[in-house]
Amino acid sequence: MSNFDAVIVGVGFAGATVARELAEAGWSVLLVEGRDHIGGNAYDCTDEAGVLIHKYGPHIFHTQHKRVYQYLSRFTQWRDYQHRVVANVHGQLMPVPFNLTSLDIAFEDKAPALAEKLLRTYGAERKVTILELRQSSDPELAQLADYVYENIFKTYTMKQWGQTPEEIDPATTARVPVFLSRDDRYFQDPYQGMPLDGYTALFEKLLDHPNITLRLNTDAQAVLTLTQVGTVLVDGEAFKGTVVYTGAVDDLFQRRFGRLPYRTLDFQFETLPVEWYQTHGTVNYTVDQPFTRITEFKHLTGQELPRKTTVVREFSRAYTGEAGEIPYYAVINPENRALYQRYADLAGEYPNLHLLGRLAEYQYYNMDAIVLRALELADKLKTEKKG
Ligand code: FAD
Ligand code: UDP
């Protein structure tokens, strides 16, 4: 095994993209994955009813990075899909992000004057975070901010994070700003869509290279050992090649400094004997229900299947680190970032070890951000090898 040029742990977008790039540059790459399938959290498969589902929650591709879009387009065609989400507020459905149409639905005849004031204050097509809107000293805008806070953000954020919108990282609620527009799409990125044959098919093509050796059902611990002296052992022998690790960094070091906090999710899938369950790909439950949202996969994938549909409900809770639980979201705050930094500094003592990905970097990255980071890391590794 120590004959490989690179050992990569994890076969989500991070690991698979680096593996492909290095393989194309002539490196022999060993890819190690703990699960019994490729794709990481973007993995999709067909359920018992024949519906294409996302096993680890709904994934919609969107990016502003042409490089990422063009790169992935080598491995998939795209189904044109623009994600639209509504919030269920006491039975009334309104677009999320909260926009000028949501304003009409929530405020009826008071909406035009409020819209006029919003546009005058912030400008048309502006995205205003809920925390910024709540700073407004204008009494009418402050009242509107309270409405959006109470009905869109407060309960959903408590369910998702166990904390209020003020307590969590502001960048998180900023992902879903109040949008002074009639554009009711969830994302405004120029490139959006779903892989035509699904994510797993995309990964199969991405990994289809003679220089890639894939081992599923293999935990990093079975292959890698980190010595006290900055050397990585692969299969017990000092490894001179490159190691890219895309799992949780606290796991890599046996949680030596303590466990990094994450949120995990429980997914409840349900197949129903109807053509459609709901009008939109995703409905967010922002004022009630124990789950955060319901997603109906057929809307996303465009799969045509008469009188059958599968939906998923997402329940969020604190990750406890028990076997079988998956850490999905890093809980980003100064204290946790400091703990992460201790692990990152320790990893820095191993010159050929690179941390990459949503888990290994303890960040809230979308798929496209991960692909971009993976391409950039591969660029760097290839340049270093040449030099
Ligand atoms: P992962 O996909 O998590 O892959 C890491 C892989 O490493 C896993 O397969 C894991 O099994 C393996 N691994 C970990 N530790 C070890 C170990 N010790 N040994 C061996 N293998 C190991 N992004 C979007 O762009 N659009 C969306 O709509 C979207 N929706 C999302 C919905 C949910 C519910 C969640 C949780 C995330 C969503 N994301 C979305 C984010 C997206 O999932 C991530 O950006 C992407 O999966 C990150 O890829 P990755 O390779 O870093 O990590
Ligand atoms: N959010 C909210 N209400 C919503 C949608 C989002 O309060 O209807 C907040 C919540 O804190 C959430 C964050 O905005 O965690 C980011 O939402 P996003 O949809 O980007 O989350 P993801 O799809 O990554 O789970």
mmCIF file of C-alpha atoms in Angstrom, residues 63-353:
data_model
loop_
_atom_site.group_PDB
_atom_site.id
_atom_site.type_symbol
_atom_site.label_atom_id
_atom_site.label_comp_id
_atom_site.label_asym_id
_atom_site.label_seq_id
_atom_site.Cartn_x
_atom_site.Cartn_y
_atom_site.Cartn_z
ATOM 1 C CA THR A 63 -22.841 27.523 -8.004
ATOM 2 C CA GLN A 64 -21.488 30.819 -9.210
ATOM 3 C CA HIS A 65 -18.161 29.193 -10.076
ATOM 4 C CA LYS A 66 -17.917 28.449 -13.785
ATOM 5 C CA ARG A 67 -14.870 26.278 -13.137
ATOM 6 C CA VAL A 68 -16.849 23.990 -10.832
ATOM 7 C CA TYR A 69 -19.815 23.775 -13.183
ATOM 8 C CA GLN A 70 -17.616 23.010 -16.183
ATOM 9 C CA TYR A 71 -15.602 20.472 -14.228
ATOM 10 C CA LEU A 72 -18.616 18.503 -13.018
ATOM 11 C CA SER A 73 -20.195 18.746 -16.470
ATOM 12 C CA ARG A 74 -17.490 16.347 -17.644
ATOM 13 C CA PHE A 75 -19.146 13.672 -15.510
ATOM 14 C CA THR A 76 -22.832 14.447 -15.808
ATOM 15 C CA GLN A 77 -25.483 16.149 -17.869
ATOM 16 C CA TRP A 78 -27.857 18.374 -15.969
ATOM 17 C CA ARG A 79 -31.573 18.555 -15.443
ATOM 18 C CA ASP A 80 -32.594 22.197 -15.330
ATOM 19 C CA TYR A 81 -34.000 22.632 -11.840
ATOM 20 C CA GLN A 82 -34.488 25.834 -9.866
ATOM 21 C CA HIS A 83 -35.252 25.053 -6.243
ATOM 22 C CA ARG A 84 -38.232 26.817 -4.704
ATOM 23 C CA VAL A 85 -39.091 26.609 -1.022
ATOM 24 C CA VAL A 86 -42.146 27.785 0.882
ATOM 25 C CA ALA A 87 -42.618 28.186 4.597
ATOM 26 C CA ASN A 88 -45.715 26.756 6.192
ATOM 27 C CA VAL A 89 -46.792 29.489 8.619
ATOM 28 C CA HIS A 90 -49.898 28.285 10.431
ATOM 29 C CA GLY A 91 -51.106 26.610 7.236
ATOM 30 C CA GLN A 92 -50.327 29.568 4.967
ATOM 31 C CA LEU A 93 -47.553 28.987 2.410
ATOM 32 C CA MET A 94 -45.143 31.805 1.571
ATOM 33 C CA PRO A 95 -41.850 31.889 -0.342
ATOM 34 C CA VAL A 96 -38.565 31.445 1.536
ATOM 35 C CA PRO A 97 -36.319 33.411 1.400
ATOM 36 C CA PHE A 98 -38.983 35.853 2.571
ATOM 37 C CA ASN A 99 -39.484 38.194 -0.410
ATOM 38 C CA LEU A 100 -41.954 40.749 -1.786
ATOM 39 C CA THR A 101 -44.452 37.986 -2.577
ATOM 40 C CA SER A 102 -44.196 36.677 0.999
ATOM 41 C CA LEU A 103 -44.800 40.237 2.148
ATOM 42 C CA ASP A 104 -48.046 40.372 0.135
ATOM 43 C CA ILE A 105 -49.194 37.063 1.619
ATOM 44 C CA ALA A 106 -48.348 37.989 5.196
ATOM 45 C CA PHE A 107 -49.321 41.668 5.237
ATOM 46 C CA GLU A 108 -52.057 41.866 2.576
ATOM 47 C CA ASP A 109 -53.215 45.492 2.123
ATOM 48 C CA LYS A 110 -50.367 46.861 4.266
ATOM 49 C CA ALA A 111 -47.800 45.205 1.966
ATOM 50 C CA PRO A 112 -47.456 47.868 -0.790
ATOM 51 C CA ALA A 113 -46.493 50.648 1.636
ATOM 52 C CA LEU A 114 -44.070 48.347 3.456
ATOM 53 C CA ALA A 115 -42.527 47.207 0.184
ATOM 54 C CA GLU A 116 -42.085 50.823 -0.868
ATOM 55 C CA LYS A 117 -40.329 51.630 2.395
ATOM 56 C CA LEU A 118 -38.121 48.543 2.207
ATOM 57 C CA LEU A 119 -37.042 49.356 -1.338
ATOM 58 C CA ARG A 120 -36.380 52.987 -0.433
ATOM 59 C CA THR A 121 -34.331 51.982 2.614
ATOM 60 C CA TYR A 122 -32.307 49.089 1.230
ATOM 61 C CA GLY A 123 -32.683 49.149 -2.575
ATOM 62 C CA ALA A 124 -34.371 46.821 -5.082
ATOM 63 C CA GLU A 125 -33.078 43.243 -5.407
ATOM 64 C CA ARG A 126 -31.107 43.682 -2.179
ATOM 65 C CA LYS A 127 -30.618 40.783 0.220
ATOM 66 C CA VAL A 128 -30.935 41.894 3.828
ATOM 67 C CA THR A 129 -30.136 39.505 6.631
ATOM 68 C CA ILE A 130 -32.732 39.097 9.333
ATOM 69 C CA LEU A 131 -30.221 40.340 11.903
ATOM 70 C CA GLU A 132 -29.651 43.508 9.832
ATOM 71 C CA LEU A 133 -33.389 44.058 9.324
ATOM 72 C CA ARG A 134 -33.910 43.780 13.057
ATOM 73 C CA GLN A 135 -31.593 46.758 13.552
ATOM 74 C CA SER A 136 -34.083 49.026 11.784
ATOM 75 C CA SER A 137 -35.171 51.991 13.864
ATOM 76 C CA ASP A 138 -38.230 52.597 11.694
ATOM 77 C CA PRO A 139 -41.216 51.278 13.699
ATOM 78 C CA GLU A 140 -42.978 49.746 10.686
ATOM 79 C CA LEU A 141 -39.834 48.000 9.438
ATOM 80 C CA ALA A 142 -39.066 46.881 12.988
ATOM 81 C CA GLN A 143 -42.537 45.345 13.152
ATOM 82 C CA LEU A 144 -41.965 43.596 9.834
ATOM 83 C CA ALA A 145 -38.582 42.344 11.076
ATOM 84 C CA ASP A 146 -40.279 40.959 14.179
ATOM 85 C CA TYR A 147 -42.817 39.154 12.021
ATOM 86 C CA VAL A 148 -40.132 37.546 9.842
ATOM 87 C CA TYR A 149 -38.025 36.706 12.875
ATOM 88 C CA GLU A 150 -40.903 35.105 14.757
ATOM 89 C CA ASN A 151 -42.481 33.281 11.818
ATOM 90 C CA ILE A 152 -39.561 32.292 9.621
ATOM 91 C CA PHE A 153 -36.399 32.162 11.712
ATOM 92 C CA LYS A 154 -36.948 31.656 15.426
ATOM 93 C CA THR A 155 -38.581 28.242 15.661
ATOM 94 C CA TYR A 156 -36.811 26.766 12.630
ATOM 95 C CA THR A 157 -33.416 27.835 13.971
ATOM 96 C CA MET A 158 -34.220 26.490 17.439
ATOM 97 C CA LYS A 159 -35.149 23.159 15.871
ATOM 98 C CA GLN A 160 -32.086 23.055 13.626
ATOM 99 C CA TRP A 161 -29.453 24.289 16.091
ATOM 100 C CA GLY A 162 -31.007 24.177 19.565
ATOM 101 C CA GLN A 163 -30.140 27.899 19.745
ATOM 102 C CA THR A 164 -31.692 31.222 18.745
ATOM 103 C CA PRO A 165 -30.735 33.103 15.555
ATOM 104 C CA GLU A 166 -28.675 35.545 17.673
ATOM 105 C CA GLU A 167 -26.704 32.728 19.274
ATOM 106 C CA ILE A 168 -25.613 30.934 16.093
ATOM 107 C CA ASP A 169 -22.981 32.030 13.581
ATOM 108 C CA PRO A 170 -24.499 35.038 11.712
ATOM 109 C CA ALA A 171 -23.274 33.571 8.401
ATOM 110 C CA THR A 172 -25.794 30.750 8.862
ATOM 111 C CA THR A 173 -28.980 32.838 8.854
ATOM 112 C CA ALA A 174 -27.352 35.065 6.193
ATOM 113 C CA ARG A 175 -27.681 32.076 3.834
ATOM 114 C CA VAL A 176 -31.422 32.784 3.739
ATOM 115 C CA PRO A 177 -31.781 36.590 3.701
ATOM 116 C CA VAL A 178 -34.899 38.680 3.235
ATOM 117 C CA PHE A 179 -34.873 39.278 -0.510
ATOM 118 C CA LEU A 180 -36.351 42.525 -1.871
ATOM 119 C CA SER A 181 -37.440 40.918 -5.091
ATOM 120 C CA ARG A 182 -40.170 38.832 -6.709
ATOM 121 C CA ASP A 183 -37.579 36.174 -7.580
ATOM 122 C CA ASP A 184 -38.837 33.225 -5.536
ATOM 123 C CA ARG A 185 -35.946 30.828 -6.220
ATOM 124 C CA TYR A 186 -34.028 29.546 -3.191
ATOM 125 C CA PHE A 187 -30.702 30.265 -4.925
ATOM 126 C CA GLN A 188 -29.752 32.948 -7.437
ATOM 127 C CA ASP A 189 -26.554 31.317 -8.701
ATOM 128 C CA PRO A 190 -26.058 31.335 -12.493
ATOM 129 C CA TYR A 191 -25.502 27.566 -12.605
ATOM 130 C CA GLN A 192 -28.173 25.408 -10.990
ATOM 131 C CA GLY A 193 -29.534 21.965 -11.575
ATOM 132 C CA MET A 194 -29.579 18.312 -10.681
ATOM 133 C CA PRO A 195 -27.289 15.643 -12.160
ATOM 134 C CA LEU A 196 -29.462 14.080 -14.847
ATOM 135 C CA ASP A 197 -28.866 10.476 -13.722
ATOM 136 C CA GLY A 198 -28.298 11.362 -10.078
ATOM 137 C CA TYR A 199 -25.288 12.018 -7.866
ATOM 138 C CA THR A 200 -24.144 8.421 -7.500
ATOM 139 C CA ALA A 201 -23.929 8.089 -11.290
ATOM 140 C CA LEU A 202 -21.877 11.300 -11.355
ATOM 141 C CA PHE A 203 -19.490 9.844 -8.760
ATOM 142 C CA GLU A 204 -19.188 6.574 -10.703
ATOM 143 C CA LYS A 205 -17.893 8.540 -13.692
ATOM 144 C CA LEU A 206 -15.695 10.772 -11.530
ATOM 145 C CA LEU A 207 -13.996 7.714 -10.042
ATOM 146 C CA ASP A 208 -13.745 5.763 -13.262
ATOM 147 C CA HIS A 209 -10.006 6.094 -13.786
ATOM 148 C CA PRO A 210 -7.377 3.330 -13.941
ATOM 149 C CA ASN A 211 -5.115 5.131 -11.427
ATOM 150 C CA ILE A 212 -7.798 5.081 -8.710
ATOM 151 C CA THR A 213 -8.116 2.123 -6.340
ATOM 152 C CA LEU A 214 -11.248 2.302 -4.204
ATOM 153 C CA ARG A 215 -11.734 0.480 -0.901
ATOM 154 C CA LEU A 216 -15.208 0.735 0.602
ATOM 155 C CA ASN A 217 -16.123 -0.432 4.127
ATOM 156 C CA THR A 218 -12.666 0.624 5.274
ATOM 157 C CA ASP A 219 -12.140 3.080 8.083
ATOM 158 C CA ALA A 220 -9.105 5.343 8.000
ATOM 159 C CA GLN A 221 -7.872 3.706 11.192
ATOM 160 C CA ALA A 222 -7.449 0.411 9.369
ATOM 161 C CA VAL A 223 -4.967 2.044 6.993
ATOM 162 C CA LEU A 224 -3.435 5.136 8.602
ATOM 163 C CA THR A 225 -1.492 5.608 11.815
ATOM 164 C CA LEU A 226 -0.208 8.995 12.906
ATOM 165 C CA THR A 227 3.017 8.728 14.905
ATOM 166 C CA GLN A 228 4.083 11.184 17.607
ATOM 167 C CA VAL A 229 6.863 12.466 15.372
ATOM 168 C CA GLY A 230 4.980 13.822 12.395
ATOM 169 C CA THR A 231 5.080 10.693 10.283
ATOM 170 C CA VAL A 232 2.052 9.040 8.723
ATOM 171 C CA LEU A 233 2.200 5.272 8.575
ATOM 172 C CA VAL A 234 0.231 3.535 5.847
ATOM 173 C CA ASP A 235 -0.240 -0.133 6.563
ATOM 174 C CA GLY A 236 2.412 0.184 9.251
ATOM 175 C CA GLU A 237 5.078 1.675 6.998
ATOM 176 C CA ALA A 238 6.261 5.295 6.861
ATOM 177 C CA PHE A 239 4.407 6.895 3.964
ATOM 178 C CA LYS A 240 6.253 9.344 1.731
ATOM 179 C CA GLY A 241 3.271 10.147 -0.489
ATOM 180 C CA THR A 242 0.401 12.570 0.032
ATOM 181 C CA VAL A 243 -2.463 11.983 2.463
ATOM 182 C CA VAL A 244 -5.772 13.835 2.093
ATOM 183 C CA TYR A 245 -8.221 13.367 4.949
ATOM 184 C CA THR A 246 -11.870 14.434 4.518
ATOM 185 C CA GLY A 247 -13.436 12.998 7.699
ATOM 186 C CA ALA A 248 -13.918 14.666 11.091
ATOM 187 C CA VAL A 249 -10.545 15.869 12.326
ATOM 188 C CA ASP A 250 -11.250 15.062 15.993
ATOM 189 C CA ASP A 251 -11.813 11.423 14.956
ATOM 190 C CA LEU A 252 -8.431 11.401 13.206
ATOM 191 C CA PHE A 253 -6.758 12.180 16.530
ATOM 192 C CA GLN A 254 -9.017 9.981 18.704
ATOM 193 C CA ARG A 255 -10.679 13.122 20.121
ATOM 194 C CA ARG A 256 -7.492 13.900 22.039
ATOM 195 C CA PHE A 257 -8.532 17.458 22.922
ATOM 196 C CA GLY A 258 -12.217 16.583 23.304
ATOM 197 C CA ARG A 259 -15.069 16.103 20.871
ATOM 198 C CA LEU A 260 -15.862 18.792 18.304
ATOM 199 C CA PRO A 261 -19.587 19.675 18.501
ATOM 200 C CA TYR A 262 -21.804 18.890 15.526
ATOM 201 C CA ARG A 263 -25.513 18.596 14.788
ATOM 202 C CA THR A 264 -26.774 15.315 13.434
ATOM 203 C CA LEU A 265 -30.021 14.581 11.609
ATOM 204 C CA ASP A 266 -32.578 11.813 11.727
ATOM 205 C CA PHE A 267 -34.319 11.313 8.400
ATOM 206 C CA GLN A 268 -37.840 9.943 8.245
ATOM 207 C CA PHE A 269 -38.705 8.736 4.754
ATOM 208 C CA GLU A 270 -42.294 8.075 3.756
ATOM 209 C CA THR A 271 -43.691 6.762 0.487
ATOM 210 C CA LEU A 272 -47.274 7.711 -0.300
ATOM 211 C CA PRO A 273 -49.677 6.342 -2.915
ATOM 212 C CA VAL A 274 -50.216 9.726 -4.555
ATOM 213 C CA GLU A 275 -48.744 11.519 -7.552
ATOM 214 C CA TRP A 276 -47.656 14.541 -5.499
ATOM 215 C CA TYR A 277 -47.560 15.188 -1.759
ATOM 216 C CA GLN A 278 -46.809 18.922 -1.838
ATOM 217 C CA THR A 279 -46.605 21.799 -4.305
ATOM 218 C CA HIS A 280 -42.899 22.555 -3.851
ATOM 219 C CA GLY A 281 -39.634 20.634 -3.639
ATOM 220 C CA THR A 282 -39.279 21.662 -0.010
ATOM 221 C CA VAL A 283 -41.725 23.010 2.560
ATOM 222 C CA ASN A 284 -40.120 24.488 5.683
ATOM 223 C CA TYR A 285 -42.077 24.173 8.936
ATOM 224 C CA THR A 286 -41.125 27.429 10.537
ATOM 225 C CA VAL A 287 -43.614 27.800 13.384
ATOM 226 C CA ASP A 288 -44.595 24.274 14.421
ATOM 227 C CA GLN A 289 -43.848 20.533 14.023
ATOM 228 C CA PRO A 290 -40.773 18.829 15.476
ATOM 229 C CA PHE A 291 -39.089 18.463 12.069
ATOM 230 C CA THR A 292 -37.577 21.350 10.116
ATOM 231 C CA ARG A 293 -38.673 20.584 6.565
ATOM 232 C CA ILE A 294 -40.300 18.122 4.203
ATOM 233 C CA THR A 295 -38.731 17.491 0.809
ATOM 234 C CA GLU A 296 -40.426 15.595 -1.993
ATOM 235 C CA PHE A 297 -37.762 14.061 -4.211
ATOM 236 C CA LYS A 298 -39.691 13.798 -7.473
ATOM 237 C CA HIS A 299 -39.832 17.614 -7.667
ATOM 238 C CA LEU A 300 -36.015 17.729 -7.520
ATOM 239 C CA THR A 301 -35.146 14.812 -9.748
ATOM 240 C CA GLY A 302 -37.950 15.119 -12.296
ATOM 241 C CA GLN A 303 -38.535 11.385 -12.018
ATOM 242 C CA GLU A 304 -41.847 10.362 -13.541
ATOM 243 C CA LEU A 305 -43.561 7.714 -11.469
ATOM 244 C CA PRO A 306 -47.365 7.542 -11.405
ATOM 245 C CA ARG A 307 -49.243 7.407 -8.085
ATOM 246 C CA LYS A 308 -46.134 7.071 -5.919
ATOM 247 C CA THR A 309 -43.986 9.633 -4.213
ATOM 248 C CA THR A 310 -41.414 9.675 -1.420
ATOM 249 C CA VAL A 311 -40.889 12.519 1.024
ATOM 250 C CA VAL A 312 -38.351 13.007 3.790
ATOM 251 C CA ARG A 313 -38.726 14.825 7.105
ATOM 252 C CA GLU A 314 -35.574 16.101 8.818
ATOM 253 C CA PHE A 315 -35.167 16.078 12.600
ATOM 254 C CA SER A 316 -32.068 17.779 13.976
ATOM 255 C CA ARG A 317 -30.368 17.065 17.301
ATOM 256 C CA ALA A 318 -26.971 17.291 18.990
ATOM 257 C CA TYR A 319 -24.417 14.768 17.754
ATOM 258 C CA THR A 320 -23.294 12.541 20.600
ATOM 259 C CA GLY A 321 -20.499 10.682 18.833
ATOM 260 C CA GLU A 322 -22.187 7.306 19.221
ATOM 261 C CA ALA A 323 -21.387 4.645 16.629
ATOM 262 C CA GLY A 324 -23.591 4.974 13.566
ATOM 263 C CA GLU A 325 -24.405 8.656 14.129
ATOM 264 C CA ILE A 326 -23.274 11.029 11.386
ATOM 265 C CA PRO A 327 -21.918 14.515 12.087
ATOM 266 C CA TYR A 328 -23.657 16.723 9.496
ATOM 267 C CA TYR A 329 -23.249 20.329 10.604
ATOM 268 C CA ALA A 330 -20.303 21.894 12.436
ATOM 269 C CA VAL A 331 -21.545 24.100 15.271
ATOM 270 C CA ILE A 332 -19.534 27.175 14.412
ATOM 271 C CA ASN A 333 -18.707 29.592 17.228
ATOM 272 C CA PRO A 334 -15.451 31.058 18.577
ATOM 273 C CA GLU A 335 -15.003 28.360 21.230
ATOM 274 C CA ASN A 336 -15.491 25.486 18.800
ATOM 275 C CA ARG A 337 -13.308 27.142 16.159
ATOM 276 C CA ALA A 338 -10.545 27.417 18.777
ATOM 277 C CA LEU A 339 -10.860 23.721 19.575
ATOM 278 C CA TYR A 340 -10.831 22.942 15.854
ATOM 279 C CA GLN A 341 -7.680 25.046 15.460
ATOM 280 C CA ARG A 342 -5.871 22.888 18.025
ATOM 281 C CA TYR A 343 -6.596 19.846 15.869
ATOM 282 C CA ALA A 344 -5.653 21.717 12.674
ATOM 283 C CA ASP A 345 -2.346 22.777 14.253
ATOM 284 C CA LEU A 346 -1.672 19.185 15.254
ATOM 285 C CA ALA A 347 -2.426 18.032 11.712
ATOM 286 C CA GLY A 348 0.024 20.706 10.523
ATOM 287 C CA GLU A 349 2.826 18.773 12.233
ATOM 288 C CA TYR A 350 2.459 16.084 9.555
ATOM 289 C CA PRO A 351 3.911 17.705 6.419
ATOM 290 C CA ASN A 352 2.239 15.359 3.948
ATOM 291 C CA LEU A 353 -1.215 15.404 5.603
#
